[in-house]
Short mmCIF file of C-alpha atoms in Angstrom, two decimals:
data_model
loop_
_atom_site.label_atom_id
_atom_site.label_comp_id
_atom_site.label_asym_id
_atom_site.label_seq_id
_atom_site.Cartn_x
_atom_site.Cartn_y
_atom_site.Cartn_z
CA MET Q 235 0.54 -0.05 0.10
CA THR Q 236 3.00 2.94 1.02
CA PRO Q 237 4.03 3.28 -2.58
CA GLY Q 238 0.21 3.30 -3.91
CA LEU Q 239 -0.66 5.90 -0.62
CA ILE Q 240 2.32 8.14 -2.08
CA ALA Q 241 1.54 8.38 -5.39
CA ALA Q 242 -2.04 9.03 -4.16
CA LEU Q 243 -1.32 11.96 -1.43
CA THR Q 244 1.72 13.14 -3.95
CA VAL Q 245 -1.37 14.00 -6.46
CA TYR Q 246 -3.80 15.09 -3.37
CA ALA Q 247 -1.51 17.63 -3.23
CA LEU Q 248 -0.33 19.02 -6.10
CA ILE Q 249 -3.47 19.32 -6.48
CA GLY Q 250 -4.33 21.25 -3.87
CA ILE Q 251 -1.64 23.75 -4.23
CA GLY Q 252 -2.89 23.90 -7.65
CA VAL Q 253 -6.26 25.01 -6.11
CA ALA Q 254 -4.67 27.70 -3.70
CA PHE Q 255 -2.71 29.61 -5.92
CA ALA Q 256 -5.36 29.33 -8.65
CA ALA Q 257 -7.39 31.31 -5.88
CA ARG Q 258 -5.16 34.20 -5.54
CA ARG Q 259 -6.50 35.49 -8.89
CA GLY Q 260 -8.89 38.53 -8.28
CA LEU Q 261 -7.55 38.49 -4.59
CA GLY Q 262 -7.76 42.49 -3.57
CA ALA Q 263 -5.36 44.16 -0.97
CA GLY Q 264 -6.18 44.55 2.68
CA ALA Q 265 -6.68 42.33 5.73
CA ALA Q 266 -10.97 42.01 4.20
CA GLU Q 267 -9.51 40.69 1.24
CA TYR Q 268 -7.07 38.68 3.00
CA TYR Q 269 -9.01 36.89 5.51
CA LEU Q 270 -12.70 37.07 4.87
CA ALA Q 271 -12.41 37.03 1.18
CA GLY Q 272 -13.79 40.27 0.58
CA ARG Q 273 -17.25 39.20 2.37
CA ARG Q 274 -17.97 37.72 -1.06
CA ALA Q 275 -18.26 34.00 0.11
CA GLY Q 276 -21.67 32.44 -1.52
CA GLY Q 277 -24.10 29.82 0.47
CA ILE Q 278 -22.72 26.60 -1.41
CA ILE Q 279 -18.99 27.17 -1.25
CA SER Q 280 -19.89 28.31 2.57
CA ALA Q 281 -21.11 24.94 3.65
CA LEU Q 282 -18.78 22.75 1.80
CA SER Q 283 -16.16 24.73 3.27
CA TYR Q 284 -17.70 25.12 6.66
CA GLY Q 285 -18.26 21.61 6.82
CA ALA Q 286 -14.25 20.86 6.03
CA THR Q 287 -13.53 23.36 8.70
CA THR Q 288 -15.71 21.52 11.59
CA TYR Q 289 -14.96 17.93 10.29
CA SER Q 290 -11.30 16.46 10.83
CA ALA Q 291 -9.19 13.59 11.80
CA PHE Q 292 -11.80 13.77 14.49
CA MET Q 293 -14.64 12.33 12.17
CA MET Q 294 -12.76 9.12 11.13
CA VAL Q 295 -10.33 8.54 13.38
CA GLY Q 296 -11.03 10.15 16.37
CA LEU Q 297 -15.45 9.91 16.80
CA ALA Q 298 -14.53 6.30 14.95
CA GLY Q 299 -12.37 5.82 17.97
CA LEU Q 300 -14.81 7.24 20.96
CA THR Q 301 -17.48 4.47 19.36
CA TYR Q 302 -15.39 2.11 18.97
CA ALA Q 303 -14.37 3.06 23.14
CA GLY Q 304 -17.58 3.94 23.89
CA GLY Q 305 -20.67 2.76 21.72
CA VAL Q 306 -23.90 4.67 21.00
CA GLY Q 307 -23.36 6.98 23.58
CA ALA Q 308 -20.69 9.06 20.60
CA LEU Q 309 -23.45 9.37 17.85
CA GLY Q 310 -25.64 11.24 21.03
CA PHE Q 311 -22.91 13.30 21.44
CA GLU Q 312 -22.19 14.44 18.02
CA LEU Q 313 -25.27 14.66 17.43
CA VAL Q 314 -25.20 17.25 20.50
CA TYR Q 315 -23.29 19.15 18.21
CA LEU Q 316 -25.76 19.14 15.97
CA ALA Q 317 -27.99 20.94 17.85
CA GLY Q 318 -25.86 23.17 18.84
CA LEU Q 319 -25.69 24.47 15.53
CA GLY Q 320 -28.74 26.34 16.02
CA LEU Q 321 -27.36 28.46 18.20
CA VAL Q 322 -26.25 29.37 14.30
CA ALA Q 323 -29.85 30.71 13.75
CA ILE Q 324 -29.38 33.07 16.64
CA PHE Q 325 -26.36 34.55 16.13
CA GLY Q 326 -25.52 34.72 12.88
CA PRO Q 327 -27.06 36.82 11.33
CA ARG Q 328 -26.44 39.10 14.13
CA PHE Q 329 -22.55 38.66 13.37
CA TRP Q 330 -23.02 39.24 10.05
CA LEU Q 331 -24.34 42.72 10.85
CA ALA Q 332 -22.45 43.96 13.23
CA SER Q 333 -19.10 42.99 10.74
CA ARG Q 334 -20.91 44.55 7.98
CA ALA Q 335 -22.15 47.92 10.37
CA PHE Q 336 -18.78 48.19 11.84
CA GLY Q 337 -15.99 46.45 9.56
CA PHE Q 338 -15.31 43.64 12.07
CA ILE Q 339 -12.29 40.95 10.73
CA THR Q 340 -12.37 39.00 14.26
CA PRO Q 341 -15.17 38.02 16.92
CA ALA Q 342 -12.51 38.93 19.15
CA GLU Q 343 -12.54 42.82 17.56
CA MET Q 344 -16.07 42.95 17.65
CA LEU Q 345 -16.06 42.42 21.55
CA SER Q 346 -13.10 44.84 21.41
CA HIS Q 347 -16.01 47.43 19.71
CA ARG Q 348 -18.90 46.26 21.93
CA TYR Q 349 -16.98 46.56 25.27
CA ALA Q 350 -15.15 49.78 24.41
CA SER Q 351 -11.97 47.45 25.36
CA ARG Q 352 -9.06 46.07 23.28
CA TRP Q 353 -8.21 44.15 26.08
CA VAL Q 354 -11.28 42.08 25.87
CA GLY Q 355 -9.90 41.30 22.28
CA ALA Q 356 -6.53 41.11 23.03
CA VAL Q 357 -7.91 38.16 26.42
CA MET Q 358 -9.91 36.59 23.76
CA ALA Q 359 -6.82 36.35 21.56
CA LEU Q 360 -4.23 34.83 23.68
CA THR Q 361 -7.50 32.57 24.85
CA ALA Q 362 -7.76 31.40 21.60
CA CYS Q 363 -4.21 30.60 20.91
CA VAL Q 364 -3.92 28.80 23.88
CA PHE Q 365 -6.64 26.17 23.11
CA LEU Q 366 -6.66 26.04 19.86
CA ILE Q 367 -2.64 24.83 19.20
CA PRO Q 368 -3.50 22.00 20.95
CA TYR Q 369 -6.51 21.41 18.97
CA SER Q 370 -4.75 21.87 15.46
CA ALA Q 371 -1.25 19.49 17.05
CA VAL Q 372 -4.22 17.20 17.27
CA GLN Q 373 -6.07 16.69 13.60
CA LEU Q 374 -1.70 16.27 12.67
CA MET Q 375 -1.27 13.66 15.64
CA GLY Q 376 -4.42 12.09 13.50
CA ILE Q 377 -2.88 12.04 10.44
CA GLY Q 378 0.53 10.53 11.65
CA TYR Q 379 -1.31 7.37 13.22
CA LEU Q 380 -3.06 6.94 10.07
CA VAL Q 381 -0.57 6.93 6.97
CA SER Q 382 1.71 5.09 10.14
CA GLY Q 383 -0.94 2.46 11.12
CA VAL Q 384 -1.80 1.90 7.86
CA THR Q 385 1.95 1.53 6.28
CA ASP Q 386 3.26 -0.39 9.60
CA ALA Q 387 5.57 2.49 9.88
CA ALA Q 388 6.41 3.05 6.37
CA ILE Q 389 5.52 6.78 6.66
CA GLY Q 390 6.48 7.37 10.58
CA PHE Q 391 4.36 9.17 12.33
CA GLU Q 392 6.24 12.45 12.60
CA GLN Q 393 6.41 12.65 8.45
CA GLY Q 394 2.59 12.45 8.99
CA ILE Q 395 2.09 15.09 10.75
CA LEU Q 396 4.73 17.06 8.36
CA ILE Q 397 3.11 16.47 5.71
CA GLY Q 398 -0.19 17.62 7.22
CA ALA Q 399 1.10 20.81 8.31
CA ALA Q 400 3.33 21.05 5.16
CA LEU Q 401 0.20 21.38 2.91
CA ALA Q 402 -2.47 23.90 5.61
CA LEU Q 403 0.91 26.01 6.02
CA ILE Q 404 1.27 25.74 2.25
CA TRP Q 405 -2.65 26.57 1.33
CA THR Q 406 -3.20 29.42 4.03
CA LEU Q 407 -0.28 31.65 3.36
CA ALA Q 408 -1.15 31.19 -0.92
CA ALA Q 409 -3.94 33.41 -0.36
CA GLY Q 410 -5.85 33.63 2.94
CA MET Q 411 -9.77 32.83 3.02
CA ARG Q 412 -9.69 32.80 -0.42
CA SER Q 413 -7.38 29.66 -0.59
CA VAL Q 414 -9.14 27.96 2.48
CA LEU Q 415 -12.84 28.41 1.13
CA TRP Q 416 -11.16 26.35 -2.51
CA THR Q 417 -9.54 23.61 -1.23
CA ASP Q 418 -12.09 23.20 1.33
CA ALA Q 419 -14.26 22.96 -1.08
CA LEU Q 420 -12.41 19.88 -2.82
CA GLN Q 421 -11.42 18.67 0.06
CA VAL Q 422 -14.49 17.73 2.16
CA VAL Q 423 -15.63 16.19 -1.62
CA VAL Q 424 -12.93 14.28 -0.98
CA MET Q 425 -13.35 13.20 2.13
CA LEU Q 426 -17.09 12.29 2.13
CA VAL Q 427 -17.06 10.15 -1.19
CA THR Q 428 -13.94 8.20 -0.01
CA SER Q 429 -15.75 7.69 3.29
CA LEU Q 430 -18.50 6.30 2.20
CA ILE Q 431 -17.27 4.16 -0.16
CA ALA Q 432 -14.49 2.55 2.46
CA ALA Q 433 -18.26 1.83 4.08
CA GLY Q 434 -19.86 0.26 1.71
CA PHE Q 435 -17.51 -2.04 1.55
CA VAL Q 436 -16.28 -3.46 5.46
CA ILE Q 437 -20.59 -3.18 5.75
CA ALA Q 438 -20.59 -5.29 2.75
CA ALA Q 439 -17.64 -7.62 4.37
CA LEU Q 440 -19.74 -8.02 7.81
CA GLY Q 441 -22.61 -9.66 4.71
CA GLY Q 442 -24.36 -6.25 3.99
CA PRO Q 443 -26.74 -3.85 6.90
CA VAL Q 444 -28.83 -6.51 7.92
CA ALA Q 445 -25.79 -8.65 9.30
CA PHE Q 446 -24.01 -6.13 10.37
CA LEU Q 447 -26.26 -4.52 12.47
CA GLU Q 448 -27.56 -8.18 13.84
CA SER Q 449 -23.78 -8.88 14.43
CA THR Q 450 -23.28 -5.95 16.49
CA ARG Q 451 -26.89 -6.38 19.02
CA ALA Q 452 -25.59 -10.39 19.34
CA ASP Q 453 -21.62 -9.56 20.25
CA HIS Q 454 -21.27 -5.99 20.84
CA GLY Q 455 -25.12 -5.27 22.70
CA GLU Q 456 -23.05 -3.02 25.38
CA TRP Q 457 -22.16 -0.82 22.91
CA LEU Q 458 -25.77 0.01 21.55
CA SER Q 459 -26.63 0.62 25.04
CA VAL Q 460 -26.80 3.46 27.80
CA PRO Q 461 -24.35 4.33 29.30
CA GLY Q 462 -22.52 1.76 27.74
CA PRO Q 463 -19.39 -0.51 27.99
CA GLY Q 464 -17.65 1.99 30.21
CA LEU Q 465 -16.42 4.68 28.72
CA PHE Q 466 -19.39 6.86 28.81
CA SER Q 467 -21.62 8.18 32.47
CA LEU Q 468 -24.03 11.13 32.81
CA THR Q 469 -21.15 13.30 33.75
CA THR Q 470 -19.12 12.00 31.32
CA PHE Q 471 -21.24 12.54 28.95
CA ILE Q 472 -22.17 16.26 29.82
CA GLY Q 473 -18.64 17.47 30.67
CA LEU Q 474 -18.07 16.06 26.64
CA THR Q 475 -21.27 17.32 24.89
CA VAL Q 476 -21.58 20.70 26.78
CA PRO Q 477 -18.47 22.95 24.96
CA TRP Q 478 -18.99 20.88 22.14
CA PHE Q 479 -22.79 22.63 21.67
CA PHE Q 480 -21.31 25.56 21.99
CA PHE Q 481 -18.46 24.80 19.27
CA SER Q 482 -20.15 27.13 16.76
CA ILE Q 483 -19.90 30.39 18.15
CA SER Q 484 -16.65 29.53 20.87
CA ASN Q 485 -14.81 28.85 18.32
CA PRO Q 486 -13.09 31.45 16.46
CA GLN Q 487 -11.92 29.86 13.24
CA VAL Q 488 -16.14 28.65 12.87
CA SER Q 489 -17.31 31.69 13.75
CA GLN Q 490 -15.00 33.91 11.58
CA ARG Q 491 -16.76 31.94 8.83
CA LEU Q 492 -19.66 34.04 9.79
CA PHE Q 493 -17.94 37.12 8.20
CA THR Q 494 -17.45 36.19 5.45
CA THR Q 495 -20.87 35.21 3.41
CA GLU Q 496 -22.27 37.44 0.46
CA SER Q 497 -25.39 37.52 2.39
CA ILE Q 498 -28.00 35.93 5.45
CA GLY Q 499 -29.37 34.48 2.77
CA ALA Q 500 -26.23 33.04 1.84
CA MET Q 501 -25.54 31.97 5.17
CA ARG Q 502 -28.74 30.11 5.47
CA THR Q 503 -27.98 27.88 3.10
CA MET Q 504 -24.53 27.39 4.31
CA LEU Q 505 -26.45 26.32 7.45
CA LEU Q 506 -28.30 23.55 5.40
CA GLY Q 507 -26.12 22.37 3.70
CA PHE Q 508 -24.00 21.78 6.15
CA LEU Q 509 -26.43 19.94 8.70
CA ILE Q 510 -27.03 17.68 5.79
CA LEU Q 511 -23.66 17.23 5.55
CA GLY Q 512 -22.87 16.53 9.02
CA PHE Q 513 -25.22 14.16 9.15
CA VAL Q 514 -23.95 12.28 6.99
CA TYR Q 515 -20.71 12.40 8.58
CA THR Q 516 -21.42 11.54 11.48
CA LEU Q 517 -23.83 8.40 10.70
CA ILE Q 518 -20.67 7.54 8.34
CA SER Q 519 -17.41 7.65 10.86
CA VAL Q 520 -20.16 5.58 13.99
CA ILE Q 521 -21.43 2.66 11.77
CA TRP Q 522 -16.79 2.58 11.30
CA GLY Q 523 -16.11 2.70 14.41
CA PHE Q 524 -18.55 0.13 15.06
CA SER Q 525 -17.45 -2.01 11.82
CA ALA Q 526 -14.04 -2.09 13.38
CA LEU Q 527 -15.00 -3.41 16.91
CA GLN Q 528 -16.36 -6.15 14.94
CA LEU Q 529 -13.29 -6.95 12.49
CA VAL Q 530 -10.14 -5.47 14.32
CA PRO Q 531 -11.82 -6.28 18.24
CA ASP Q 532 -9.65 -5.79 21.41
CA LEU Q 533 -7.44 -2.93 20.58
CA ASP Q 534 -6.08 -1.05 23.48
CA GLN Q 535 -5.95 2.34 21.66
CA PRO Q 536 -9.45 3.32 20.23
CA ASP Q 537 -7.94 5.65 17.63
CA LEU Q 538 -6.30 2.97 16.36
CA ALA Q 539 -8.55 1.49 14.65
CA THR Q 540 -9.12 3.09 11.49
CA PRO Q 541 -5.63 2.02 10.58
CA ARG Q 542 -6.13 -1.45 11.83
CA LEU Q 543 -9.10 -1.37 9.37
CA LEU Q 544 -7.96 -0.52 7.03
CA ALA Q 545 -5.15 -2.63 7.07
CA THR Q 546 -7.56 -5.96 7.21
CA ASP Q 547 -8.86 -7.82 3.83
CA ALA Q 548 -12.04 -5.65 3.67
CA VAL Q 549 -11.29 -2.70 2.38
CA PRO Q 550 -9.95 -3.21 -0.72
CA ALA Q 551 -6.30 -1.48 -0.95
CA PRO Q 552 -7.04 1.03 -3.57
CA VAL Q 553 -10.21 2.00 -1.90
CA ALA Q 554 -8.14 2.12 1.77
CA ILE Q 555 -5.61 5.03 -0.26
CA VAL Q 556 -8.57 6.97 -1.29
CA LEU Q 557 -9.85 6.91 2.78
CA VAL Q 558 -6.36 7.63 3.61
CA VAL Q 559 -6.63 10.56 1.42
CA GLY Q 560 -10.20 11.84 2.17
CA ILE Q 561 -9.21 12.34 6.03
CA VAL Q 562 -5.74 13.57 5.42
CA ALA Q 563 -8.52 16.29 3.70
CA ALA Q 564 -10.27 16.76 6.55
CA ALA Q 565 -7.95 17.23 9.06
CA VAL Q 566 -5.48 19.38 6.63
CA SER Q 567 -8.26 22.19 6.26
CA THR Q 568 -8.82 22.26 9.78
CA VAL Q 569 -5.33 23.30 10.21
CA ASP Q 570 -5.00 25.62 7.78
CA SER Q 571 -8.51 27.34 9.16
CA ILE Q 572 -7.32 27.52 13.05
CA LEU Q 573 -4.38 29.15 11.12
CA LEU Q 574 -5.76 31.22 9.70
CA SER Q 575 -7.82 32.42 12.46
CA LEU Q 576 -4.90 32.64 14.71
CA SER Q 577 -3.14 34.74 11.68
CA ALA Q 578 -6.30 37.22 11.92
CA LEU Q 579 -6.48 37.17 15.60
CA ALA Q 580 -2.80 37.96 16.43
CA ALA Q 581 -2.74 40.71 13.92
CA ARG Q 582 -6.28 42.12 14.45
CA ASP Q 583 -6.38 42.43 18.43
CA LEU Q 584 -2.53 42.01 19.35
CA TYR Q 585 -0.78 43.64 17.32
CA ARG Q 586 -2.75 46.19 15.84
CA PRO Q 587 -3.61 47.89 19.31
CA LEU Q 588 0.53 48.28 19.75
CA ALA Q 589 1.08 49.70 16.19
CA PRO Q 590 -2.18 52.47 15.98
CA SER Q 591 -0.66 53.23 12.27
CA GLY Q 592 -1.13 49.61 11.15
CA GLY Q 593 1.71 49.35 8.89
CA HIS Q 594 2.53 45.71 8.54
CA GLN Q 595 -0.38 44.21 10.27
CA MET Q 596 -0.39 40.84 7.33
CA ILE Q 597 3.30 40.63 8.03
CA ALA Q 598 2.78 39.94 11.41
CA GLY Q 599 -0.46 37.96 10.97
CA GLN Q 600 1.80 35.18 8.64
CA ALA Q 601 4.45 35.64 10.53
CA VAL Q 602 1.63 34.28 13.44
CA ILE Q 603 1.01 30.92 10.93
CA LEU Q 604 4.26 30.25 11.03
CA ILE Q 605 4.80 30.52 14.48
CA VAL Q 606 1.92 28.76 15.39
CA THR Q 607 2.57 25.71 12.79
CA ALA Q 608 5.75 25.26 14.41
CA LEU Q 609 3.77 24.64 17.92
CA ALA Q 610 1.51 22.76 16.59
CA ILE Q 611 3.86 20.23 15.31
CA LEU Q 612 5.53 20.14 18.52
CA PHE Q 613 2.82 19.81 20.74
CA ALA Q 614 1.64 16.49 17.90
CA ARG Q 615 5.10 14.59 18.76
CA LEU Q 616 3.67 14.51 22.66
CA GLN Q 617 1.40 11.32 20.98
CA LEU Q 618 -1.18 12.95 24.45
CA ASP Q 619 -4.64 10.55 25.69
CA LEU Q 620 -7.18 10.09 23.18
CA ILE Q 621 -7.52 12.33 20.17
CA THR Q 622 -11.62 13.20 20.75
CA VAL Q 623 -10.60 13.97 24.47
CA LEU Q 624 -8.25 16.20 23.25
CA SER Q 625 -10.73 17.84 20.75
CA VAL Q 626 -13.15 18.07 22.96
CA ALA Q 627 -10.40 19.85 26.24
CA ALA Q 628 -9.79 22.30 23.65
CA SER Q 629 -13.53 23.55 23.08
CA SER Q 630 -13.71 22.96 26.67
CA GLY Q 631 -11.48 25.75 27.20
CA LEU Q 632 -13.02 28.21 24.79
CA LEU Q 633 -16.64 27.95 25.95
CA VAL Q 634 -15.23 30.20 28.67
CA THR Q 635 -15.42 33.27 25.99
CA VAL Q 636 -19.38 32.39 25.70
CA PRO Q 637 -20.41 34.47 28.59
CA SER Q 638 -19.55 37.58 26.47
CA ILE Q 639 -20.07 36.88 23.26
CA VAL Q 640 -23.94 36.19 24.91
CA GLY Q 641 -24.07 39.54 26.51
CA CYS Q 642 -22.58 41.52 23.84
CA PHE Q 643 -25.76 41.07 21.35
CA PHE Q 644 -28.34 40.39 24.61
CA TRP Q 645 -27.13 42.16 27.38
CA ARG Q 646 -26.65 45.69 27.71
CA ARG Q 647 -25.63 45.25 31.64
CA GLY Q 648 -22.30 43.78 30.43
CA THR Q 649 -19.11 45.08 30.37
CA ALA Q 650 -15.53 44.83 30.09
CA SER Q 651 -14.28 44.10 32.81
CA GLY Q 652 -16.64 40.89 33.25
CA ALA Q 653 -15.49 40.26 30.33
CA ILE Q 654 -11.76 40.30 31.08
CA VAL Q 655 -11.80 38.87 34.64
CA SER Q 656 -14.85 35.92 33.14
CA MET Q 657 -12.07 34.89 30.43
CA LEU Q 658 -8.82 35.19 32.06
CA GLY Q 659 -10.36 33.93 35.36
CA ALA Q 660 -12.43 30.81 33.96
CA GLY Q 661 -9.66 29.71 31.47
CA VAL Q 662 -7.08 29.55 34.14
CA VAL Q 663 -9.21 27.22 35.80
CA VAL Q 664 -10.31 24.79 33.05
CA THR Q 665 -6.54 24.46 32.14
CA ALA Q 666 -5.25 23.66 35.55
CA LEU Q 667 -8.12 21.07 35.80
CA GLN Q 668 -6.89 19.89 32.51
CA LEU Q 669 -3.35 19.74 33.64
CA THR Q 670 -4.04 17.83 36.93
CA GLY Q 671 -7.46 15.96 35.68
CA PHE Q 672 -9.13 17.30 39.07
CA ASP Q 673 -12.46 17.38 38.57
CA PRO Q 674 -14.59 18.83 42.01
CA LEU Q 675 -16.74 16.74 43.41
CA GLY Q 676 -16.70 14.69 40.34
CA ILE Q 677 -17.89 17.61 37.59
CA PRO Q 678 -16.40 17.85 34.50
CA ALA Q 679 -13.47 21.18 33.86
CA SER Q 680 -15.65 21.34 31.26
CA ILE Q 681 -19.04 22.36 33.63
CA CYS Q 682 -16.40 24.12 35.98
CA GLY Q 683 -15.57 26.41 33.63
CA GLY Q 684 -18.53 27.68 31.88
CA ALA Q 685 -20.04 27.61 35.26
CA LEU Q 686 -17.65 30.20 36.77
CA ALA Q 687 -17.34 31.83 33.35
CA VAL Q 688 -20.89 32.92 33.63
CA ALA Q 689 -21.06 33.47 37.07
CA LEU Q 690 -17.78 35.98 37.23
CA PHE Q 691 -19.34 37.48 33.86
CA VAL Q 692 -22.43 38.30 35.80
CA GLY Q 693 -21.27 39.31 40.01
CA VAL Q 694 -18.39 41.25 37.92
CA SER Q 695 -20.16 43.01 35.53
CA LEU Q 696 -22.60 43.99 37.84
CA ALA Q 697 -20.62 45.11 39.87
CA THR Q 698 -18.73 47.55 37.44
CA ARG Q 699 -20.09 50.31 35.37
CA ALA Q 700 -21.46 49.65 32.50
CA ASP Q 701 -21.03 51.57 28.94
CA SER Q 702 -24.50 52.05 27.74
CA ALA Q 703 -24.40 54.10 24.99
CA ARG Q 704 -21.34 52.07 22.76
CA ALA Q 705 -24.07 48.84 23.75
CA ASP Q 706 -27.05 50.99 22.53
CA ALA Q 707 -24.04 52.66 19.28
CA PHE Q 708 -23.23 48.45 19.02
CA LEU Q 709 -26.80 47.15 19.03
CA ALA Q 710 -28.31 49.91 17.24
CA PRO Q 711 -27.79 48.71 13.33
CA VAL Q 712 -28.01 44.90 13.94
CA GLU Q 713 -31.87 45.53 15.18
CA ALA Q 714 -32.17 47.72 12.37
CA GLY Q 715 -30.32 45.14 10.39
CA LEU Q 716 -32.79 42.51 12.26
CA ALA Q 717 -36.35 43.88 11.23
CA GLU Q 718 -36.19 44.48 7.85
CA HIS Q 719 -34.46 41.36 7.25
CA ARG Q 720 -37.44 39.94 9.72
CA ILE Q 721 -35.33 38.10 11.98
CA ARG Q 722 -35.98 37.77 15.70
#
């Protein structure tokens, strides 16, 4: 398989590089062009890109591994994420209207303006960097585990992470959001089609859909029940799903996409298209995990379920190769979006306040892309823990930004001090709990951090003076736009 995989990855990389540099045509000057594709993204390409950015190595490696270890609870976990997309219906139009009215490039910039403090945006930007660099590393780990597993280490783990990092770096630097959108559209088609084909072969090897379901029920009935074979308890499930529910507004690489669509109508198309894509891909990943449970049982490391399954006779070598390419595509599409988002946050919310003239913003942002890539590679080499758990740990940290985001639009009494203290205080607590593994009273770190962020935001805001004039000035064009579009 190794020579064929190398050839397939080479073809994929060359096509992707060609698409990325083709996206440079028509690229204008300025931050909005580079980071938001000029705010002209259509609904269909936005849906494809949103799917590619959200669904990464987490799905066919991480979610499949979670299903292998914990059973049907993994499906419930991911369906909670899809339910959380209702937040996009609420916040999406508000993000879009605010960005058009005030020219925001990043969500942190929006919070800085709303709370009349550049420190709010700086704290949010730093929070994103702290938690998204490990999340980027998780994607690279997925690539490393996959290519080393299916080639019996002929392509090593570290070689795999370097391949993923190099592709993400090139595609991000090529044309910013335009190249990310175009390559994402290519990659989501690749990952969805290849996973469908591979899942079909695996189900056929197990005797067809009916035989697959019957054998799963007979041999692994505990995996079809709740709480399952032991991974999921009620507190564990809640701790994993709450950050996932708020993912669409807490993760800047995703929420920034709400600034890019050409209209609110295009945003609706994006949301509907992604819901369909997400539901299909979720079912494929869970079915894949149950298939691995039958064909490659008793694995000590659930994240190896996919590479081990691809090494069986159930999946023809050509199909296994194209699926590997599809999973690599999914991971790379997430990494390049994170690189671009962190670049924008660093340039607009950390560097620009220190350089009021705004000079060299783009250079600073692109330097951050190089630095974040290097840090993600170093973190990935540590090969820490279960991929799904690491992914949720990142979202648990970003959960501390949610109260400030909600207050931005729905609580005029919110203050800059409340936003800063809630993000810093809860962020430190979440980090400490995750590093020590300590769950106070058995309550997961994500719940502790989220609850503390709400308490600090509300308490400190009530104890400090709100800038009512700024809140009114910020919300006026948003509310007028909602009324014009008849959105509640």
